[in-house]
Coordinates of C-alpha atoms in Angstrom, one line a residue:
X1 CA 73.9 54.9 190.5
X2 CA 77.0 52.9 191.0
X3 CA 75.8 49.6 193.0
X4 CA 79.4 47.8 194.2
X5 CA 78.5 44.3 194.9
X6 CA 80.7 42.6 197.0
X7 CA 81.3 39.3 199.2
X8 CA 82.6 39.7 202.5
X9 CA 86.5 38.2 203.1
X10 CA 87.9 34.9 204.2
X11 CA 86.1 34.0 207.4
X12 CA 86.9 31.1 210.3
X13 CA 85.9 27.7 209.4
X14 CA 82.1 26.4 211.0
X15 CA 83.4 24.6 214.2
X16 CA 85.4 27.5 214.8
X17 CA 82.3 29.9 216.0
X18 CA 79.1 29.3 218.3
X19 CA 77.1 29.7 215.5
X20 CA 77.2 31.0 211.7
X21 CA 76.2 34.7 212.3
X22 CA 79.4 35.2 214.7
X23 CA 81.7 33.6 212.0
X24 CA 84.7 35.9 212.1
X25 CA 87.2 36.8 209.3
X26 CA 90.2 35.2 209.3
X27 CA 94.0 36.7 210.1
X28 CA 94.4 35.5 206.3
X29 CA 91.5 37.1 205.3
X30 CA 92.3 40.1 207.7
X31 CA 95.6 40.3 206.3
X32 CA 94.4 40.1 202.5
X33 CA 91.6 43.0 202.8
X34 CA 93.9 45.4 204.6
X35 CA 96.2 45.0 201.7
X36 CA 93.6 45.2 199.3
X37 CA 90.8 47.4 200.7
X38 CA 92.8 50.9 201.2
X39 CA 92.4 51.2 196.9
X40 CA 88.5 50.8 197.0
X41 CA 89.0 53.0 200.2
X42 CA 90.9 55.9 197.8
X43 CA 88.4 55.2 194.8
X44 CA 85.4 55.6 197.0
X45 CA 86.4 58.7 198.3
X46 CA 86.1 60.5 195.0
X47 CA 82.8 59.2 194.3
X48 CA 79.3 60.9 195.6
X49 CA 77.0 60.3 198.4
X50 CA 78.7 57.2 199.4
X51 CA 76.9 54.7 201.3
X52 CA 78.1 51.0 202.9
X53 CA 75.8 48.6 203.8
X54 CA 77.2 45.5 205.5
X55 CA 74.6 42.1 206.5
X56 CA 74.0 41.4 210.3
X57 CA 76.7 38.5 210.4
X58 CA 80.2 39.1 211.9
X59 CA 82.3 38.5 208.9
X60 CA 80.5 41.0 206.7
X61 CA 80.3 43.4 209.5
X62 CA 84.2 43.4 210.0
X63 CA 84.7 43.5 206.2
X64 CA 83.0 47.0 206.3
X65 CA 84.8 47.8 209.2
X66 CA 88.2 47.2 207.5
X67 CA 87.2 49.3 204.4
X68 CA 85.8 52.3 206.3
X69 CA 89.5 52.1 208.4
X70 CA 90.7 53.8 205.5
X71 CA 87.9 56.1 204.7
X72 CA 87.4 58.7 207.6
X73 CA 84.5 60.0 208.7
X74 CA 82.5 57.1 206.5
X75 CA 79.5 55.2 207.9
X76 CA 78.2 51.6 207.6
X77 CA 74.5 50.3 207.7
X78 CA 73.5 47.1 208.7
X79 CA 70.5 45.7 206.6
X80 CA 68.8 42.2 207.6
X81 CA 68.1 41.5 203.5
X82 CA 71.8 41.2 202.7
X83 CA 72.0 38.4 204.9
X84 CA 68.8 36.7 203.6
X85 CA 69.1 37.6 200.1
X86 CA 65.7 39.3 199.9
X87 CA 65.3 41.0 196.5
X88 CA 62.4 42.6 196.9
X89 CA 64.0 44.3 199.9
X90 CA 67.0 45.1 197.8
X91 CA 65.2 47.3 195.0
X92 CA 62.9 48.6 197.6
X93 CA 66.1 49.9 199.2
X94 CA 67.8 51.1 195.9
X95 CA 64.9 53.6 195.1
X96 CA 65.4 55.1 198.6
X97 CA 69.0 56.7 197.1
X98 CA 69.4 59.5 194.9
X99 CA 70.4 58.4 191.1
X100 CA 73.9 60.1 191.9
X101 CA 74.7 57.8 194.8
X102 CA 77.4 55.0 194.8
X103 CA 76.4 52.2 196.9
X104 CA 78.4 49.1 198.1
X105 CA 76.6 46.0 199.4
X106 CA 79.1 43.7 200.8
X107 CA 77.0 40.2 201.5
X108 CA 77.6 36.5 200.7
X109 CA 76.8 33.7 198.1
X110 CA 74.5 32.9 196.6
X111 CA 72.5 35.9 197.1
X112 CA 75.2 38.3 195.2
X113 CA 75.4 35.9 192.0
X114 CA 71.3 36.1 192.1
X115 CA 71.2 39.6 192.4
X116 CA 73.6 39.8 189.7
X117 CA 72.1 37.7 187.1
X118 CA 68.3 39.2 187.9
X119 CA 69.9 42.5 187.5
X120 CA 72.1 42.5 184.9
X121 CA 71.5 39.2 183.4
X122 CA 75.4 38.2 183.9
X123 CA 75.7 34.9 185.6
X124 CA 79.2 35.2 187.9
X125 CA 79.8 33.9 191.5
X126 CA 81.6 35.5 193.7
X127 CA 84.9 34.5 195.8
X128 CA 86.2 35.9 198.9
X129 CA 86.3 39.5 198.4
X130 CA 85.4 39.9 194.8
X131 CA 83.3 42.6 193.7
X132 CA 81.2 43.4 191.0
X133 CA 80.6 47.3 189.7
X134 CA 77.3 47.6 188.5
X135 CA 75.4 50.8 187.0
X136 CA 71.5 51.4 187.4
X137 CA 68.7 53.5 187.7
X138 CA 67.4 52.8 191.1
X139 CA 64.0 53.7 190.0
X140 CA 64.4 50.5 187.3
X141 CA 67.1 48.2 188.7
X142 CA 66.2 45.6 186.1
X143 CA 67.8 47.4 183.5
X144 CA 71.8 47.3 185.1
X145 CA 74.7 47.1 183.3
X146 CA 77.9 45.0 184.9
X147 CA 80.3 46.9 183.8
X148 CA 83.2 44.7 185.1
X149 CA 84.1 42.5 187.8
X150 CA 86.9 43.0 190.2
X151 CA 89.0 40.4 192.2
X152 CA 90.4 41.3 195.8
X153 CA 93.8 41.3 194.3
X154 CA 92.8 43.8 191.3
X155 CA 91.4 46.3 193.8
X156 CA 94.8 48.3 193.2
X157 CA 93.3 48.9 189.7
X158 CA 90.9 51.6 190.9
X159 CA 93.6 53.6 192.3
X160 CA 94.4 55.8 189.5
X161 CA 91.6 57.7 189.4
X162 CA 92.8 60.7 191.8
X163 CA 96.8 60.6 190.7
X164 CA 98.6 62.7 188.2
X165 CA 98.6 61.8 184.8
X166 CA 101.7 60.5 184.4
X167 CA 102.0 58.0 187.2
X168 CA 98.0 56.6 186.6
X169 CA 99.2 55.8 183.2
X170 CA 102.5 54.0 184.3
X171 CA 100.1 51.8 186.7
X172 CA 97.4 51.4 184.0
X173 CA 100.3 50.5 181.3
X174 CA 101.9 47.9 183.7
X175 CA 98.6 46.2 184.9
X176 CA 98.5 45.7 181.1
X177 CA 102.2 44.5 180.8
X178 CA 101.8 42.1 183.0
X179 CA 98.2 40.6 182.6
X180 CA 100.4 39.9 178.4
X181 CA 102.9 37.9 179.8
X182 CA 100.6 35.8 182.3
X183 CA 98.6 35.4 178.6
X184 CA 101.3 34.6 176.5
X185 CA 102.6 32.2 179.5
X186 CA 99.4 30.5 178.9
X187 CA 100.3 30.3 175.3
X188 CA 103.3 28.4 175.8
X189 CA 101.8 26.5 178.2
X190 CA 98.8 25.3 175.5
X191 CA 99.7 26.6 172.2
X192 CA 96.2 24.7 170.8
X193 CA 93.9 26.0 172.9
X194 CA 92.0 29.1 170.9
X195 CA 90.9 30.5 174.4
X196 CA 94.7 31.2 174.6
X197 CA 95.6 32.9 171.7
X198 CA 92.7 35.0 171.7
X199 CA 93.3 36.4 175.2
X200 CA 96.6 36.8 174.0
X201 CA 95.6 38.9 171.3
X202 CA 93.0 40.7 173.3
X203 CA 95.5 41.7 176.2
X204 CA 98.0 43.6 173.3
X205 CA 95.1 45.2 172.0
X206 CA 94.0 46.8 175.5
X207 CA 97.9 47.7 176.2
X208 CA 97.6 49.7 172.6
X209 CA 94.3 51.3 173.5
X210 CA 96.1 52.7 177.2
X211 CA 98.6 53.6 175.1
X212 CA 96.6 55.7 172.7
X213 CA 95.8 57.8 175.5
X214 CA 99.2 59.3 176.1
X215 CA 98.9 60.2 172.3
X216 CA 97.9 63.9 172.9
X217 CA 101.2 64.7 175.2
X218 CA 103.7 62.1 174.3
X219 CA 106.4 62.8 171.7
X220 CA 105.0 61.3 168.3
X221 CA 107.8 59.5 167.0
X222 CA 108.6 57.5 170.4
X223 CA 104.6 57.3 170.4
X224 CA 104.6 55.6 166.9
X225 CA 107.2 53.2 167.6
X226 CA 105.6 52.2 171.0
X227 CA 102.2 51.5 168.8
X228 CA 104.5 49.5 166.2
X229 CA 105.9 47.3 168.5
X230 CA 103.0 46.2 170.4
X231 CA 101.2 46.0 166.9
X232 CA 103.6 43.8 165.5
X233 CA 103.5 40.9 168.6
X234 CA 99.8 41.1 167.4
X235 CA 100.7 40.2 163.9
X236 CA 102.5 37.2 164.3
X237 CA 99.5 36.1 166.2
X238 CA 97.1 37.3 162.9
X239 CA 97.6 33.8 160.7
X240 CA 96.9 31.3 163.6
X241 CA 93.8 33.6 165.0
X242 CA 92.2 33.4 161.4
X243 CA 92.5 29.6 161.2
X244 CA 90.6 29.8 164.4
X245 CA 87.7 31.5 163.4
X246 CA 87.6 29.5 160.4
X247 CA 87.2 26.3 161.9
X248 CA 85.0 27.8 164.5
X249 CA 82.5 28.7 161.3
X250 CA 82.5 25.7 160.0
X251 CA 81.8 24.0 163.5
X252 CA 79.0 25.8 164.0
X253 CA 77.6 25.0 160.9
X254 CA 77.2 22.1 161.1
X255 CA 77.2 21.1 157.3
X256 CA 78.3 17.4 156.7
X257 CA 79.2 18.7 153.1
X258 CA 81.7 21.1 154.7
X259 CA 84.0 18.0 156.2
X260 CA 86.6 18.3 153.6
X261 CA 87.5 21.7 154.8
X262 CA 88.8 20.9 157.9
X263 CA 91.6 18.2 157.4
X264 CA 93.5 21.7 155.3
X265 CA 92.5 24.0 157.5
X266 CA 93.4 22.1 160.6
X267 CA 97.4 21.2 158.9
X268 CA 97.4 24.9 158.6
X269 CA 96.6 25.8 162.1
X270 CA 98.9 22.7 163.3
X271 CA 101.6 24.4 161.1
X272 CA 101.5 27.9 162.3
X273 CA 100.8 26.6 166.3
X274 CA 104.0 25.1 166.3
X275 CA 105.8 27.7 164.8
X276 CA 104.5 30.0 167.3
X277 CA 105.4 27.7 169.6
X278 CA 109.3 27.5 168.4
X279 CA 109.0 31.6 168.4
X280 CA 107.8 32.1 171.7
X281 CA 110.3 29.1 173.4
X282 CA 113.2 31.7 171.8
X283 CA 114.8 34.6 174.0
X284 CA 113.9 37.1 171.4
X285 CA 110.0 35.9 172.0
X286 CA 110.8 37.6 175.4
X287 CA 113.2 40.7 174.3
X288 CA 110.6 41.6 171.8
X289 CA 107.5 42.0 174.5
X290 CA 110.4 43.3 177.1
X291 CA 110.9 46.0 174.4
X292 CA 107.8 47.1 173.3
X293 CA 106.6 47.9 177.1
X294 CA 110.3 49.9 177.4
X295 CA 109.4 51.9 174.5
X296 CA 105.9 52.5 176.0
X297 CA 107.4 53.8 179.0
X298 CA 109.9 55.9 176.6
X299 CA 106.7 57.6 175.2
X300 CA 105.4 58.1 178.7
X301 CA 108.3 59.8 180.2
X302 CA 108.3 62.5 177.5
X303 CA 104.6 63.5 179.0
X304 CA 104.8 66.9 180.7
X305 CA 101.6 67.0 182.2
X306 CA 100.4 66.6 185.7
X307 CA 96.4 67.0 186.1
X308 CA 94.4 64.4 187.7
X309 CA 93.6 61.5 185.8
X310 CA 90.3 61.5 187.0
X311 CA 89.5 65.1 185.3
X312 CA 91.7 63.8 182.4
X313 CA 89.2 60.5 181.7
X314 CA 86.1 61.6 182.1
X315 CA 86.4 64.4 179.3
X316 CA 88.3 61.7 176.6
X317 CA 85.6 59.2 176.9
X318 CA 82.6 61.4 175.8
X319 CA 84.5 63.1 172.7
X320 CA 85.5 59.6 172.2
X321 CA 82.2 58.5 172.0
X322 CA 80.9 61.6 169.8
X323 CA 83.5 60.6 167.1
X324 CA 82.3 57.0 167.1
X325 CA 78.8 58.7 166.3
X326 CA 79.8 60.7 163.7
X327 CA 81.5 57.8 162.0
X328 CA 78.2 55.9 162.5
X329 CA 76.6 58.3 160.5
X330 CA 78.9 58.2 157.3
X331 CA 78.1 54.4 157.2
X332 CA 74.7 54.4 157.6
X333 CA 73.5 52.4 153.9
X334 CA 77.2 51.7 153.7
X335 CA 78.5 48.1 152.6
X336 CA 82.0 47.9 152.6
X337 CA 83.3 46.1 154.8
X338 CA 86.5 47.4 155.2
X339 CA 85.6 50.7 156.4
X340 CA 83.2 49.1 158.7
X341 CA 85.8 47.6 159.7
X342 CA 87.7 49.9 160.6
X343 CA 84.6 51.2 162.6
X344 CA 85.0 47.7 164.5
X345 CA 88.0 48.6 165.8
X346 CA 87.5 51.9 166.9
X347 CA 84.4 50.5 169.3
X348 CA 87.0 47.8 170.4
X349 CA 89.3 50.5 171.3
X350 CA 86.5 52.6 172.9
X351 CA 85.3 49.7 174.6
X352 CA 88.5 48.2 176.3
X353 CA 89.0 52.1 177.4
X354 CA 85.4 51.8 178.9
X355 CA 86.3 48.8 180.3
X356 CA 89.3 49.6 182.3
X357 CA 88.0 52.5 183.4
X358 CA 84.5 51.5 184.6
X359 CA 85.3 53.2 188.2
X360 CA 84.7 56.2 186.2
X361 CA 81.4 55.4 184.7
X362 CA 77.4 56.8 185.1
X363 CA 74.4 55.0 183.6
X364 CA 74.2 56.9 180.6
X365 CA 77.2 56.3 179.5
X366 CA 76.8 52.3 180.7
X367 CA 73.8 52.2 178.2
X368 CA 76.1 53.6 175.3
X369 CA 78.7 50.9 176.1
X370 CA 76.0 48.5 175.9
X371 CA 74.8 49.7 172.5
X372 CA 78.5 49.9 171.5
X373 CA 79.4 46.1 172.3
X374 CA 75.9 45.0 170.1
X375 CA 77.2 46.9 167.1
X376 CA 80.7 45.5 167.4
X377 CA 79.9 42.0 167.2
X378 CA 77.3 42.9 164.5
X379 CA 80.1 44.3 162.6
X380 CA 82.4 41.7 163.1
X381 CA 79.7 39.3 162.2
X382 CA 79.3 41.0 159.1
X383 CA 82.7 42.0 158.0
X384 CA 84.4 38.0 159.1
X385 CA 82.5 36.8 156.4
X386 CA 84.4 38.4 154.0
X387 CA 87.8 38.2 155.8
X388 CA 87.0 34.3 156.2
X389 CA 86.2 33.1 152.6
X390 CA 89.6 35.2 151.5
X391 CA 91.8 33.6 154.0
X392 CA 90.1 30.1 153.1
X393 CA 90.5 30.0 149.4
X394 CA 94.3 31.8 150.0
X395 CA 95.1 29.1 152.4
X396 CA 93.7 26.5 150.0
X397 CA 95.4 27.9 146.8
X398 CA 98.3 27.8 148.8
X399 CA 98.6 24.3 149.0
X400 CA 97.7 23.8 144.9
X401 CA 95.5 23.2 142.4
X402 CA 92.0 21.7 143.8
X403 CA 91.6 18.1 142.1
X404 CA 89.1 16.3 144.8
X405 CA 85.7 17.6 143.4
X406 CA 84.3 17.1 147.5
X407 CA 86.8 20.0 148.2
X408 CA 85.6 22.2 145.5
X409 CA 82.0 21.6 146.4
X410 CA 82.8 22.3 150.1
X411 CA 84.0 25.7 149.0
X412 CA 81.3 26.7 147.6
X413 CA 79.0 25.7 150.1
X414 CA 81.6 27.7 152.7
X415 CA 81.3 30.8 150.3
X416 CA 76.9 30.4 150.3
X417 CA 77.0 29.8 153.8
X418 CA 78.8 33.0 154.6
X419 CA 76.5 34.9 152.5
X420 CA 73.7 33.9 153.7
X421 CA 75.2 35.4 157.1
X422 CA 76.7 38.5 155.7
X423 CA 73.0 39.6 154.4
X424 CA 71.8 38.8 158.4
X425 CA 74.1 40.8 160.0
X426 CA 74.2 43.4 157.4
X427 CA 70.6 44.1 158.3
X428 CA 71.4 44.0 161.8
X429 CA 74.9 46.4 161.7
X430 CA 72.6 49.1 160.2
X431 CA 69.8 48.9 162.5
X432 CA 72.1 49.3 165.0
X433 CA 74.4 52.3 163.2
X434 CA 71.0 54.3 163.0
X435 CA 70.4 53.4 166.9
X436 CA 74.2 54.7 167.6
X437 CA 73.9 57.7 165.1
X438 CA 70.8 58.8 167.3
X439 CA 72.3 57.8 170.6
X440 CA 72.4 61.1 172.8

């Protein structure tokens, strides 16, 4: 089942209404889920046995009234728990719908951020018309899977699901394009903060996964340079992304012996921050991100194919899937790290896939994605430790000989300390490739 949580719009203000219940939306709120709603309108339509449930009070009433506007010959339910937030009413009220069912609740705070966190176990609260897709089995509710969150402005992101090829992947591509620049905007804005860089980093590596998808139909040459471009804005991130890590590892260990680490480490990162800084102040910062989208939409023009790309998704993500589980196999009792890896990235890839296109989702394949996410950080867990103590003692050498025996003793106890983790998550990444290899 696919259980679409959502809070109602932007409603009048308390003095403005007789009493709380009859609270009505606002024209801004009006205005903003008539924008919005028609996409989760179009979405909804392709999905089975579709049921709306709305709370007794005005403003969630009139939000399902706006969202079945666009959805003709769709009916809402009033049901007195939304309103009150009773839970037990709630999974009484889930098992009464077939498994193959996609429900949307659209109720207020705080009941939706409880529900959510006793469901799924993902703390969120909601703003005005934000939404949360969640998949269950009605018949144990406990055991959901959040598979993303959507804002009221980010509805547009379900529409590709019932248009050609072609013109779903030019919206999907773009949604990327421009959630990198609002990143790398953030960049500029705080080059220091880690939070930045990394979202920076993540955002290029969803546009290259979206990308990957055109693979099959594009023409491979403009394909490859598309990929090269976005991959090398990733790699002048690499350097300052590694120092990262590294001082986050030796934060959380919280050794006093690892101390004289951080004054090298931390020069580095203040080195490479401000060069990244100088780069991305420079027009070519821009041209360079300006081109590698241009060449993305080179490699999409060349597709000649117009099925849905609804049909199109839901067959890539299971052989998708079925290759992760073969390569799961091979590396079962398998240590190195560098084709595990590579395995890493392929569930990152999988997953930002799965991610994006959530709308698309059942609970089977929500479980898998679950099981997928554990491994990968199990993985990464395991393989960082090796990355980490190389970039360390390069980064180290790099600045000469090591005289100040506190230094040298500090690198040991980095190097110990990273073992001890690597033989943790080692016995963790192969529990979890024999779960994956098994995985139906």
């Amino acid at each position: 089942m696919r259980l679409i949580l959502m809070r109602h719009g932007k409603a009048v203000g308390p003095d403005e209404a007789p009493s709380n219940a009859d609270r009505s939306l606002s024209l801004d709120g009006r205005l903003a889920l008539n924008e919005e709603l028609p996409y989760l309108a179009r979405y909804l339509r392709h999905t089975n046995q579709c049921h709306i449930w709305h709370s007794p009070l005005a403003r969630s009433r009139e939000t399902a009234e706006i969202l079945i506007r666009y959805m003709p010959g769709q009916t809402i339910e009033a049901r007195n728990f939304i309103a009150d937030g009773n839970e037990a009413a709630l999974v009484a009220a889930l098992k009464t719908l077939p498994k193959e069912a996609t429900l949307v609740i659209i109720g207020h705070e705080p009941h939706l951020s409880v529900w959510l966190e006793n469901l799924a176990r993902r703390r969120d609260h909601f703003k005005k018309g934000e939404s949360a897709v969640l998949l269950l089995d009605p018949e144990n509710p406990y055991d959901a899977v959040r598979m993303t969150t959507i804002r009221l402005k980010e509805l547009s992101r379900l529409g590709p699901v019932d248009l050609p090829l072609p013109v779903a992947m030019h919206e999907i591509l773009l949604d990327s394009q421009k959630d990198i620049l609002k990143e790398k905007d953030r960049v500029l804005t705080d080059v220091e903060s880690e939070e930045a860089i990394h979202n920076l980093r993540v955002a290029l590596r969803r546009q290259k996964s979206y990308l990957a998808l055109i693979k099959p139909f594009a023409d491979k040459a403009i394909y490859r340079k598309a990929q090269k471009s976005y991959s090398k804005l990733l790699e002048e991130l690499s350097h300052l992304r590694e120092t990262d890590v590294i001082l986050s590892t030796i934060h959380e260990a919280k050794l006093w012996e690892l101390a004289p680490i951080v004054s090298p480490v931390q020069a580095e990162r203040n080195a490479e921050a401000l060069a990244l800084d100088m780069r991305f102040s420079q027009a070519d910062s821009d041209r360079a991100y300006a081109e590698a989208y241009a060449m993305a939409m080179e490699a999409l023009a060349t597709i000649d194919d117009n099925r849905i790309f609804s049909g199109f998704a839901e067959k890539q993500m299971p052989k998708r899937f079925k290759k992760l589980r073969r390569q799961a196999k091979q590396l079962i009792g398998e240590g190195n790290h560098r084709k595990l890896h590579r395995l890493r990235v392929e569930i990152k890839h999988h997953r930002y896939l799965y991610e994006r296109l959530a709308c698309m989702a059942h609970y089977d394949s929500a479980q898998r994605y679950r099981l997928l996410t554990r491994l990968q950080k199990t993985i990464g867990d395991y393989t960082d430790t090796f990355f980490n103590s190389a970039v360390l003692h390069d980064m180290i050498a790099e600045q000469g000989p090591i005289t100040d025996p506190h230094l040298e003793r500090a690198m040991h106890v980095y190097d110990d300390q990273q073992e001890q983790i690597r033989e943790e998550a080692y016995a963790k990444t192969q529990e979890l490739l024999k779960a994956l290899a098994q995985c139906p």
